Amino acid sequence: MNRRDMLSQLCGMGGVLLVGATTSGCGSYRPKDVVRLLEQTGAFRPNSFVSLHTDGLIVLAMNKSEMGQGVMTASVTLLAEELAVHPSNIKAIPVYNLALGNQMTGGSNSTKELFLPIRRAGAAAREMLKNAAADYWNVSSESCVAKDGFIYHGDQRIAYVDLIETAARLTAPNDPPLKSASEFQWIGQKGQRADGLDKSTGIAQFGMDIAIEGKVCAYVIRPPQLGATALSVSSDAALSQIGVIKIFAYSRGVAVVAHKYWQAARAAKKVEVEWGEGATKGLHTAELAKAARLQTAQKAAHRPKDIGKIETIFDEHKSRMIEAQYGFPYLSHATMEPQNCTALVSKSKIKLWVPTQAPTMCARVAAAIHGIPIENVDVEITMLGGGFGRRSAIDFVSDAVLIARHLPDTPVQVIWSREDDMSLGYYRPIGDCRMRGVFSEKGEVLGIHSHLVSQQHFPDMRDSIVGMFPTAFPPKLRQKLGDATISFIQTTGLMGFFEGGEIVGTKYNFPHFRFEYTPITTQVPVTAWRSVAHSYSTFMMETFIDMLSHAANTDPVEVRRQFLSEHPLHCSVMDKAIAESNWGASIEDGWGRGFALSEFFGSVVAQVVEAGIVDGQIRVRHVTCAVDCGLVVNPDIVRAQIESGIVYGLSMIHEKIELIDGVVQQHNFDTFPVFRMHQ
């Protein structure tokens, strides 16, 4: 069975797919619908997550995108646990449907969101199979046991595949029993990645792998400045090149369409374009950073957090005050697979093949561009060659739809070059932060004040917020509600809680603490980048505590312990990292050890880093990390997440995006150096 046939069967009942649509998380169907689907497709599909096929195949319909983070493996493991089959027997396929609501993969919460719904779906199918076997043997369901794809009763057994027809005529349980943690066979165990073999053998389909009959490719000539449009286009020489089909300007650039990507890219070199001024003209990041730094010493726009009497304590301990200034630049997401999308646009319908974290948003934007109902947009989610938040944006989808409208009924694939992705994409925001703190004569940290000045992560979040409201609401009402929500967030400073990250959300119970926030506005597009605000705020908070501790001549670990009395989990993770490292041991000249602690989306992480200056460069030679992320579905995936997080964190030492007169200066990995293995 190929992917297209599989998706057709999964969406067989009028395209209805209600993942997690019921309180039980199973999205169960009426018995007559399950029977009809069995008769039409040969699949037993008791709920919206799982279907069992007469050829023995078990399919998991995923509402999350796999981008290397391991959500496919986690989902398969959860289903295998309750369905009592080996994970290798399950095929997971990302599926989009409007009935899912605002479908999004982000916020570091996919496994947490899916933990109960997928298990309940698997348990419901398991119980229905047990009931079918019990009816066949004329025994009680409680005396039957599901194991390894069979239902057992004493020495008797029946394969799941032989029970499909009978089970499909039974009523799905509303609240099926789940295994206890002591019964887990797969959850918590190491195991192969569900996508590992397909990726290793080249079977896995990424967005750039899409091969459709009649597909053409578009290379976009983009402006030097963000937001600029073409004033004139000279394309006669390019149109005569082999394979070239069409060349035209549109709102985001100049499209060169050819039968092959390389033909379009080659012809683009012969196109002459006169560009207008872009939205970022005159913007210099060096000047913007300087202005942000000066602003941190001025009155703040918002004060999201204020505890104690910070002015009083600062006045009383002026002689024991230290201050630090932190600046952070724009950063590119630098996904290994550049952005891409394939669009097939007809008069009243659109089909998209796209590596995306936000399929609902893709459909919504495509529908708006073409002026059709969102119900008429179909999205096929491919594998993602990295996401990091970048693929929650939809600029590359807009490209594909806008261009494909010029070639109706023809699949058009748009692939961004690495240079385009890095110099004309979305970035982590720029900003600066002033940190001040005081300590007592006894070396006790008394208070900390911080003023963060930064660009908001989601200035263009209107579409995302509109997408959060039920589709049953009229479009104009959803837009008005979205606008009102954005206005409320921005005018009340609520985004300060988000932008402040580890600073505003710190678990340290300092007696005097103030966090202030001032937004800055530019036309540079920004969005969530990997750990979002924690990518800079954790470094600020943790290194500043170290600086205070050093000035007060106290142990930085003990200072943290003092202010974490109400958080024993943080203390235990901290103790584990210390115990597994060489903290406190002597170390050679030129090297030192640093400690940091953070909580992000429910995971508590502590690290001890050994670093030094070698030939004028910062070198990190060892990192000890302890993490408590709650119940672990697959330890290998957790380890991979932590290790890659460390590498990407260290990579920030060298990375930055700079603009001079609105033009990005970094274009590829030679000027935006991501850490290599030898480093």
XYZ file of C-alpha atoms in Angstrom:
679
model
C 0.000 0.000 0.000
C 1.474 3.367 -0.999
C 1.215 6.620 0.924
C -1.550 8.077 -1.255
C -3.772 4.996 -0.823
C -3.091 4.995 2.899
C -4.130 8.617 3.285
C -7.253 7.967 1.221
C -8.278 5.182 3.576
C -7.480 7.185 6.672
C -9.745 9.984 5.462
C -12.299 7.589 4.009
C -15.363 8.754 5.937
C -16.063 12.007 4.147
C -12.666 13.371 5.142
C -13.633 13.378 8.840
C -10.677 13.006 11.174
C -11.283 14.033 14.765
C -8.046 13.475 16.648
C -8.654 13.960 20.348
C -12.106 15.381 19.640
C -13.824 13.635 22.539
C -13.204 13.865 26.250
C -11.750 10.381 26.185
C -9.272 11.432 23.550
C -10.303 8.604 21.242
C -12.644 10.382 18.862
C -14.721 7.204 18.569
C -17.130 6.731 15.685
C -20.648 5.330 15.580
C -20.622 1.536 15.068
C -22.361 1.810 11.680
C -19.634 4.197 10.485
C -16.906 1.775 11.576
C -18.661 -1.065 9.733
C -19.055 1.061 6.598
C -15.365 1.947 6.616
C -14.488 -1.734 7.013
C -16.637 -2.626 4.017
C -15.232 0.212 1.905
C -11.539 -0.076 2.731
C -10.991 -3.259 4.714
C -9.804 -1.237 7.696
C -11.026 -1.520 11.284
C -10.905 2.034 12.560
C -12.512 2.353 15.983
C -11.282 5.889 16.571
C -9.432 8.752 14.970
C -5.893 7.641 15.814
C -5.679 3.952 14.924
C -6.747 1.679 12.100
C -6.080 -2.041 11.661
C -6.056 -3.415 8.125
C -6.844 -6.891 6.817
C -3.278 -7.262 5.534
C -2.004 -6.944 9.112
C -0.909 -3.321 8.834
C -1.561 -1.049 11.823
C -1.666 2.661 11.019
C -1.333 5.541 13.464
C -2.746 8.832 12.184
C -0.529 11.562 13.669
C -1.626 15.146 14.209
C 1.963 16.253 14.909
C 4.878 16.850 12.547
C 8.087 14.853 12.771
C 11.074 17.188 12.405
C 13.778 15.134 14.057
C 12.553 15.662 17.612
C 11.202 12.109 17.874
C 7.454 12.696 18.185
C 6.748 9.922 15.672
C 8.656 7.399 17.759
C 6.980 8.592 20.938
C 3.527 8.323 19.345
C 4.183 4.835 18.005
C 5.495 3.740 21.415
C 2.363 4.982 23.177
C 0.064 3.172 20.752
C 2.131 -0.028 20.836
C 1.982 -0.054 24.629
C -1.791 -0.090 24.906
C -2.497 -2.049 21.719
C -0.028 -4.715 22.904
C 1.973 -4.995 19.696
C 5.613 -4.460 18.831
C 6.304 -0.824 17.785
C 7.760 -2.038 14.478
C 4.295 -3.283 13.504
C 2.889 0.245 13.455
C 3.120 2.685 10.550
C 2.758 6.352 11.564
C 1.574 8.917 9.015
C 1.123 12.657 9.680
C -2.419 13.638 8.713
C -4.033 17.075 8.421
C -7.741 17.745 8.661
C -9.709 20.895 9.370
C -11.704 19.083 12.041
C -8.581 18.973 14.198
C -8.855 22.680 14.905
C -5.629 24.688 14.992
C -3.139 21.934 14.213
C 0.365 22.916 15.319
C 3.601 21.232 16.400
C 5.465 23.509 18.785
C 5.800 24.654 22.352
C 7.783 21.546 23.352
C 4.567 19.808 24.399
C 3.729 17.249 21.701
C 4.460 14.125 23.758
C 2.702 15.589 26.778
C -0.386 16.386 24.679
C -0.484 12.966 23.052
C 0.378 10.812 26.079
C -3.197 10.029 27.135
C -5.179 10.421 23.865
C -3.058 7.948 21.886
C -2.967 5.477 24.757
C -6.749 5.678 25.112
C -7.152 5.128 21.391
C -4.955 2.027 21.541
C -6.697 0.739 24.659
C -10.124 1.179 23.045
C -9.053 -0.874 20.025
C -7.510 -3.513 22.295
C -10.694 -3.891 24.354
C -12.843 -4.198 21.248
C -10.575 -6.966 19.945
C -10.737 -8.702 23.324
C -14.520 -8.489 23.297
C -14.629 -9.927 19.793
C -12.450 -12.858 20.848
C -14.522 -13.383 23.998
C -17.690 -13.599 21.895
C -16.022 -16.125 19.596
C -14.963 -18.355 22.506
C -18.076 -17.582 24.542
C -15.955 -16.518 27.527
C -15.636 -13.332 29.546
C -13.553 -10.505 28.159
C -11.734 -10.243 31.489
C -10.336 -13.764 30.976
C -8.762 -12.757 27.639
C -5.281 -11.262 27.306
C -3.892 -9.109 24.490
C -0.239 -9.735 23.665
C 1.993 -9.369 20.610
C -0.877 -8.918 18.147
C -2.960 -11.822 19.466
C -5.795 -12.322 21.933
C -5.105 -15.252 24.278
C -7.445 -17.356 26.386
C -5.514 -20.108 28.046
C -3.853 -22.132 25.275
C -6.040 -20.593 22.601
C -5.156 -17.519 20.587
C -6.545 -15.493 17.691
C -4.629 -12.911 15.660
C -5.920 -9.361 15.616
C -6.327 -9.517 11.849
C -8.824 -12.377 12.210
C -10.942 -10.375 14.649
C -11.239 -7.175 12.634
C -14.627 -7.900 11.037
C -16.233 -8.899 14.347
C -14.646 -6.083 16.357
C -15.855 -3.489 13.866
C -19.446 -4.303 14.802
C -18.916 -3.694 18.502
C -19.310 -0.452 20.420
C -16.067 1.281 21.366
C -15.623 1.810 25.130
C -15.786 5.422 26.296
C -13.223 4.978 29.052
C -11.014 1.970 28.292
C -8.658 0.782 31.051
C -5.026 1.864 30.661
C -1.957 -0.042 31.735
C -0.307 0.932 34.993
C 3.306 2.070 34.930
C 4.374 -1.286 36.409
C 2.893 -3.027 33.355
C 4.717 -0.936 30.751
C 6.580 -2.985 28.181
C 7.646 -0.262 25.750
C 7.199 3.069 27.515
C 10.450 3.983 29.238
C 12.564 1.579 27.188
C 15.185 2.258 24.568
C 14.116 1.353 21.076
C 14.590 2.037 17.402
C 13.222 5.268 16.021
C 10.026 4.749 14.065
C 11.444 6.870 11.246
C 15.012 5.594 11.477
C 14.950 2.917 8.783
C 13.080 5.031 6.250
C 15.496 7.913 6.748
C 18.538 5.637 6.547
C 17.378 3.993 3.320
C 16.077 7.159 1.651
C 12.435 6.078 1.696
C 11.355 8.902 4.010
C 9.730 11.680 2.028
C 10.758 15.236 2.833
C 9.277 18.285 1.166
C 12.104 18.513 -1.359
C 11.516 14.857 -2.349
C 8.038 15.456 -3.758
C 7.782 13.917 -7.233
C 4.428 14.394 -8.942
C 3.620 13.858 -12.589
C 3.711 17.157 -14.419
C 5.484 18.993 -11.605
C 7.443 22.126 -12.495
C 9.881 24.082 -10.350
C 10.075 27.751 -9.493
C 13.192 29.653 -8.516
C 12.432 32.978 -6.886
C 14.701 35.955 -7.484
C 14.404 37.801 -4.205
C 15.099 41.430 -3.302
C 18.245 42.450 -1.428
C 16.127 44.177 1.224
C 13.250 42.537 3.038
C 9.884 43.566 1.628
C 11.112 45.223 -1.577
C 9.152 44.661 -4.801
C 10.281 44.566 -8.433
C 9.864 47.829 -10.348
C 10.927 46.387 -13.697
C 11.976 42.981 -15.041
C 14.054 42.231 -18.146
C 13.745 38.512 -18.914
C 14.077 37.981 -22.699
C 17.487 36.299 -22.434
C 16.318 34.026 -19.639
C 13.130 32.968 -21.439
C 15.200 31.516 -24.281
C 16.967 29.089 -21.917
C 16.196 25.367 -22.133
C 13.339 24.258 -19.902
C 12.088 27.711 -18.954
C 8.297 27.998 -18.962
C 7.419 31.386 -17.539
C 8.948 34.413 -15.789
C 6.899 36.985 -13.921
C 7.022 39.373 -10.991
C 4.742 38.943 -8.016
C 4.430 40.498 -4.560
C 7.351 38.587 -3.031
C 9.875 38.586 -5.873
C 10.335 37.413 -9.442
C 9.427 33.807 -10.254
C 11.367 31.843 -12.846
C 9.433 28.652 -13.647
C 11.062 25.747 -15.479
C 10.740 21.988 -15.774
C 13.711 21.456 -13.445
C 14.973 23.463 -10.497
C 18.483 23.782 -11.910
C 17.052 25.102 -15.176
C 15.130 27.797 -13.325
C 18.140 28.705 -11.160
C 20.426 28.929 -14.197
C 17.989 31.097 -16.131
C 17.495 33.394 -13.132
C 21.079 34.595 -13.529
C 20.107 36.146 -16.873
C 17.138 38.083 -15.462
C 17.681 41.768 -14.718
C 15.515 43.264 -11.971
C 15.207 46.818 -10.706
C 14.097 46.744 -7.091
C 12.211 49.316 -5.063
C 13.012 50.173 -1.480
C 12.427 47.501 1.108
C 10.798 47.741 4.529
C 14.189 47.424 6.217
C 15.982 50.151 4.264
C 18.236 52.176 6.530
C 18.259 49.557 9.279
C 21.669 48.837 10.787
C 21.727 46.202 13.515
C 24.772 47.829 15.115
C 22.762 51.011 15.632
C 19.682 49.071 16.726
C 21.690 47.164 19.323
C 23.212 50.392 20.629
C 19.784 52.009 20.950
C 18.428 48.967 22.778
C 21.326 49.077 25.234
C 20.727 52.752 25.976
C 17.029 52.052 26.449
C 17.726 49.516 29.212
C 18.861 52.411 31.449
C 15.637 54.338 30.794
C 12.126 53.967 32.145
C 10.544 50.697 31.068
C 7.257 50.344 29.233
C 6.004 47.441 31.333
C 6.681 45.865 34.736
C 5.440 42.259 34.588
C 6.967 41.226 37.935
C 7.729 43.219 41.089
C 8.446 41.620 44.461
C 9.601 43.386 47.621
C 11.145 46.848 47.676
C 13.916 46.860 45.092
C 14.629 50.632 45.254
C 14.999 50.549 49.029
C 17.321 47.565 49.081
C 19.435 49.062 46.284
C 19.775 52.377 48.145
C 20.808 50.600 51.342
C 23.508 48.502 49.661
C 24.901 50.774 46.937
C 28.469 49.805 47.755
C 27.716 46.133 47.151
C 25.906 46.450 43.828
C 27.074 44.892 40.599
C 25.740 45.449 37.110
C 25.946 43.506 33.843
C 24.809 44.299 30.330
C 23.741 41.527 27.949
C 23.192 41.904 24.225
C 21.876 39.234 21.859
C 21.685 39.382 18.036
C 19.259 38.184 15.434
C 19.841 34.482 14.699
C 18.821 32.288 11.778
C 17.053 28.979 12.402
C 19.429 27.371 9.869
C 17.406 24.215 9.254
C 19.256 21.566 7.252
C 16.421 21.374 4.722
C 15.724 24.854 3.320
C 12.099 25.988 3.138
C 9.981 24.529 0.349
C 6.409 23.826 -0.681
C 4.647 22.248 -3.644
C 1.227 23.639 -4.578
C -1.412 22.462 -7.027
C -3.964 25.219 -7.573
C -7.172 24.723 -9.521
C -10.206 26.976 -9.860
C -11.791 26.004 -6.558
C -9.261 23.772 -4.776
C -5.648 23.739 -3.563
C -3.421 20.798 -2.673
C -0.210 21.433 -0.725
C 2.744 19.142 -0.058
C 4.758 20.860 2.617
C 7.153 20.273 5.551
C 5.333 22.391 8.105
C 4.792 22.749 11.825
C 1.500 24.572 11.191
C -0.694 22.795 8.604
C -3.853 24.623 9.706
C -2.150 27.947 9.141
C -0.915 26.768 5.727
C -4.459 25.922 4.716
C -5.858 29.164 6.090
C -3.336 31.341 4.255
C -3.663 29.388 1.002
C -7.432 29.712 1.127
C -7.210 33.457 1.767
C -4.805 34.005 -1.147
C -6.981 32.114 -3.607
C -10.309 33.281 -2.235
C -11.756 29.836 -1.522
C -13.147 28.165 1.629
C -10.527 26.601 3.853
C -12.404 23.317 3.478
C -11.193 23.257 -0.130
C -7.517 23.160 0.847
C -5.803 19.790 1.330
C -2.428 19.631 3.086
C -0.088 16.647 2.933
C 2.530 16.934 5.666
C 5.934 15.564 4.710
C 8.907 14.896 6.956
C 10.637 18.074 8.118
C 14.390 18.498 7.758
C 14.519 20.477 10.993
C 11.984 22.945 12.296
C 13.182 24.901 15.367
C 10.128 27.180 15.035
C 10.985 28.301 11.495
C 8.431 26.014 9.915
C 5.645 27.472 11.998
C 5.878 30.430 9.587
C 4.137 30.191 6.232
C 6.026 32.579 3.935
C 7.267 29.715 1.763
C 3.699 28.415 1.446
C 2.537 31.849 0.296
C 5.267 31.755 -2.352
C 4.063 28.423 -3.723
C 0.390 29.382 -3.844
C 0.984 32.814 -5.362
C 3.170 31.336 -8.095
C 0.985 28.281 -8.734
C -1.997 30.551 -9.386
C -0.175 31.625 -12.566
C -0.026 27.982 -13.687
C -3.442 26.500 -12.831
C -3.769 22.708 -12.567
C 0.024 22.355 -12.585
C 1.993 21.244 -9.479
C 4.569 23.949 -8.748
C 7.435 23.316 -6.348
C 9.173 26.295 -4.760
C 12.515 25.622 -3.078
C 14.312 28.363 -1.208
C 18.061 28.432 -1.640
C 20.175 28.318 1.502
C 21.120 31.936 0.877
C 17.486 33.029 0.610
C 16.517 31.132 3.733
C 19.276 32.700 5.784
C 19.113 36.251 4.480
C 15.376 36.717 3.843
C 13.674 34.473 6.364
C 12.550 34.676 9.973
C 14.927 35.170 12.911
C 15.279 35.069 16.654
C 14.664 38.621 17.931
C 17.422 41.081 18.774
C 17.640 42.710 22.200
C 19.573 43.854 25.238
C 19.163 43.490 28.981
C 20.514 45.382 31.984
C 20.905 43.283 35.130
C 21.631 44.798 38.554
C 21.918 43.080 41.914
C 23.033 43.645 45.496
C 24.281 41.463 48.332
C 24.652 41.920 52.091
C 27.770 42.167 54.246
C 27.364 38.450 54.949
C 27.424 37.664 51.232
C 23.691 37.016 50.910
C 22.056 37.897 47.586
C 19.308 40.381 48.425
C 17.742 41.544 45.200
C 17.892 41.580 41.404
C 16.488 44.050 38.919
C 16.425 43.470 35.169
C 15.212 45.572 32.265
C 14.846 43.671 29.011
C 14.513 45.550 25.716
C 13.744 43.296 22.763
C 11.694 42.717 19.684
C 8.645 40.549 20.330
C 8.805 36.973 19.063
C 5.395 37.069 17.450
C 4.678 40.530 16.039
C 2.895 38.937 13.078
C 0.873 36.495 15.137
C -2.568 37.637 13.986
C -3.133 34.621 11.730
C -2.043 32.205 14.450
C -4.384 33.721 17.023
C -7.279 33.861 14.569
C -6.674 30.172 13.889
C -7.189 29.390 17.576
C -10.875 30.321 17.475
C -13.404 27.643 16.416
C -14.031 27.415 12.687
C -17.754 27.433 13.528
C -17.345 31.160 14.192
C -17.868 33.350 11.098
C -14.540 34.430 9.532
C -15.087 38.128 10.252
C -15.870 37.385 13.904
C -12.700 35.297 14.257
C -10.659 38.115 12.738
C -12.165 40.671 15.113
C -11.532 38.428 18.101
C -7.947 37.893 16.922
C -7.320 41.633 16.547
C -8.798 42.310 19.987
C -6.623 39.608 21.550
C -3.439 40.973 19.965
C -4.266 44.509 21.076
C -4.846 43.346 24.631
C -1.598 41.384 24.763
C 0.530 44.180 23.341
C -0.972 47.113 25.266
C -0.940 45.368 28.637
C 2.599 44.076 28.339
C 1.586 40.423 28.653
C 4.214 39.550 26.047
C 6.770 40.552 28.664
C 6.018 37.307 30.484
C 6.854 35.446 27.300
C 9.864 37.504 26.223
C 11.372 37.376 29.728
C 11.701 33.600 29.684
C 13.860 32.354 32.548
C 14.165 35.816 34.099
C 10.489 36.518 34.631
C 9.643 32.847 35.232
C 12.483 32.113 37.624
C 11.812 29.746 40.527
C 14.368 31.515 42.725
C 12.416 33.170 45.555
C 14.513 36.338 45.848
C 13.087 38.636 48.555
C 13.393 41.630 46.225
C 12.995 41.109 42.497
C 11.840 43.234 39.597
C 11.563 42.428 35.915
C 10.761 45.156 33.414
C 10.217 44.949 29.689
C 10.248 47.402 26.796
C 9.420 46.244 23.264
C 11.233 47.510 20.205
C 9.724 47.497 16.718
C 11.421 46.796 13.396
C 10.311 45.389 10.052
C 12.587 42.358 10.410
C 10.390 39.223 10.621
C 10.964 37.211 13.799
C 9.443 34.128 15.379
C 10.151 31.397 17.925
C 13.726 30.087 17.688
C 14.505 26.739 19.317
C 14.094 27.369 23.072
C 12.383 30.710 22.369
C 13.175 33.312 25.075
C 15.207 30.830 27.119
C 17.971 30.912 24.506
C 19.112 34.233 25.960
C 17.273 34.683 29.281
C 18.695 31.561 30.956
C 22.236 32.654 30.152
C 21.534 36.093 31.603
C 19.949 34.905 34.831
C 22.383 32.094 35.548
C 25.601 33.944 34.744
C 24.418 36.964 36.705
C 23.846 34.810 39.784
C 27.397 33.535 39.335
C 28.682 37.110 39.129
C 26.823 38.070 42.308
C 28.139 34.977 44.057
C 31.691 35.734 42.993
C 31.440 39.339 44.192
C 29.976 38.150 47.508
C 32.595 35.380 47.810
C 29.925 32.680 48.156
C 29.386 29.312 46.441
C 27.073 29.868 43.442
C 25.475 26.449 43.920
C 24.673 27.159 47.556
C 23.222 30.529 46.601
C 20.832 28.766 44.261
C 19.956 26.170 46.873
C 19.102 28.941 49.332
C 16.468 30.359 46.986
C 15.012 27.013 45.868
C 13.712 25.820 49.239
C 10.206 25.497 47.797
C 11.358 23.493 44.770
C 12.848 20.142 45.827
C 12.854 18.815 42.256
C 15.158 21.617 41.133
C 17.447 20.884 44.067
C 17.601 17.161 43.307
C 18.463 17.797 39.650
C 21.100 20.299 40.748
C 22.573 17.782 43.200
C 22.715 15.111 40.507
C 24.633 17.339 38.114
C 27.076 18.300 40.863
C 27.568 14.667 41.923
C 28.276 13.499 38.370
C 30.719 16.318 37.598
C 34.032 17.489 39.013
C 32.487 20.519 40.669
C 34.711 21.776 43.465
C 37.824 19.886 42.304
C 40.988 21.739 41.378
C 41.433 22.711 37.737
C 44.422 23.955 35.742
C 45.064 27.618 35.066
C 43.060 29.120 32.240
C 40.109 26.796 32.784
C 37.074 26.997 35.006
C 33.705 25.457 35.766
C 30.314 27.078 35.567
C 26.910 25.946 36.739
C 23.429 26.659 35.374
C 19.903 25.549 36.191
C 16.733 26.010 34.136
C 13.143 24.890 33.832
C 11.491 24.939 30.433
C 8.036 23.518 29.639
C 8.090 21.160 32.600
C 11.658 19.868 32.232
C 14.278 20.811 34.819
C 17.869 20.831 33.530
C 21.160 21.442 35.353
C 24.596 21.624 33.741
C 28.211 21.921 34.792
C 30.468 23.244 32.046
C 34.262 23.173 31.870
C 35.493 25.984 29.654
C 38.567 28.062 28.978
C 40.176 30.487 26.556
C 42.463 28.797 24.014
C 44.223 30.915 21.391
C 41.825 33.728 22.087
C 38.754 31.544 21.524
C 36.214 30.176 23.994
C 36.555 26.403 24.237
C 34.160 24.090 26.035
C 35.732 20.726 26.695
C 33.143 19.015 28.870
C 29.476 19.356 29.818
C 27.754 17.368 32.540
C 23.969 17.483 32.272
C 21.199 16.210 34.537
C 17.565 16.419 33.462
C 14.197 15.514 34.944
C 11.477 15.677 32.294
C 8.973 13.495 34.095
C 8.032 10.083 32.761
C 10.316 9.195 29.841
C 8.759 7.514 26.811
C 12.094 6.732 25.132
C 15.422 7.440 26.911
C 17.364 7.528 23.638
C 15.248 10.394 22.337
C 15.690 12.355 25.565
C 19.457 11.870 25.375
C 19.491 12.959 21.730
C 17.438 16.057 22.565
C 19.791 17.041 25.395
C 22.978 16.396 23.424
C 21.766 18.325 20.386
C 20.557 21.134 22.649
C 24.049 21.430 24.119
C 25.640 21.514 20.664
C 23.212 24.122 19.347
C 23.666 26.161 22.510
C 27.428 26.181 22.059
C 26.973 27.042 18.402
C 25.542 30.406 19.455
C 29.071 31.452 20.439
C 29.812 32.258 16.789
C 26.388 32.883 15.249
C 24.781 36.221 14.451
C 22.684 37.875 11.769
C 23.689 41.447 10.891
C 21.935 43.999 8.691
C 23.629 46.936 7.002
C 21.219 49.363 5.367
C 18.531 46.700 5.647
C 20.535 43.974 3.907
C 21.459 40.776 5.756
C 25.196 40.105 5.608
C 25.165 36.366 6.362
C 24.132 34.022 3.550
C 25.368 30.513 4.268
C 27.231 28.416 6.819
C 30.565 30.020 5.915
C 29.416 33.296 7.496
C 26.901 31.761 9.923
C 29.074 28.971 11.363
C 27.123 26.135 12.976
C 29.266 23.930 15.224
C 30.916 20.975 13.502
C 31.656 17.631 15.144
C 35.399 18.335 15.499
C 34.574 21.409 17.570
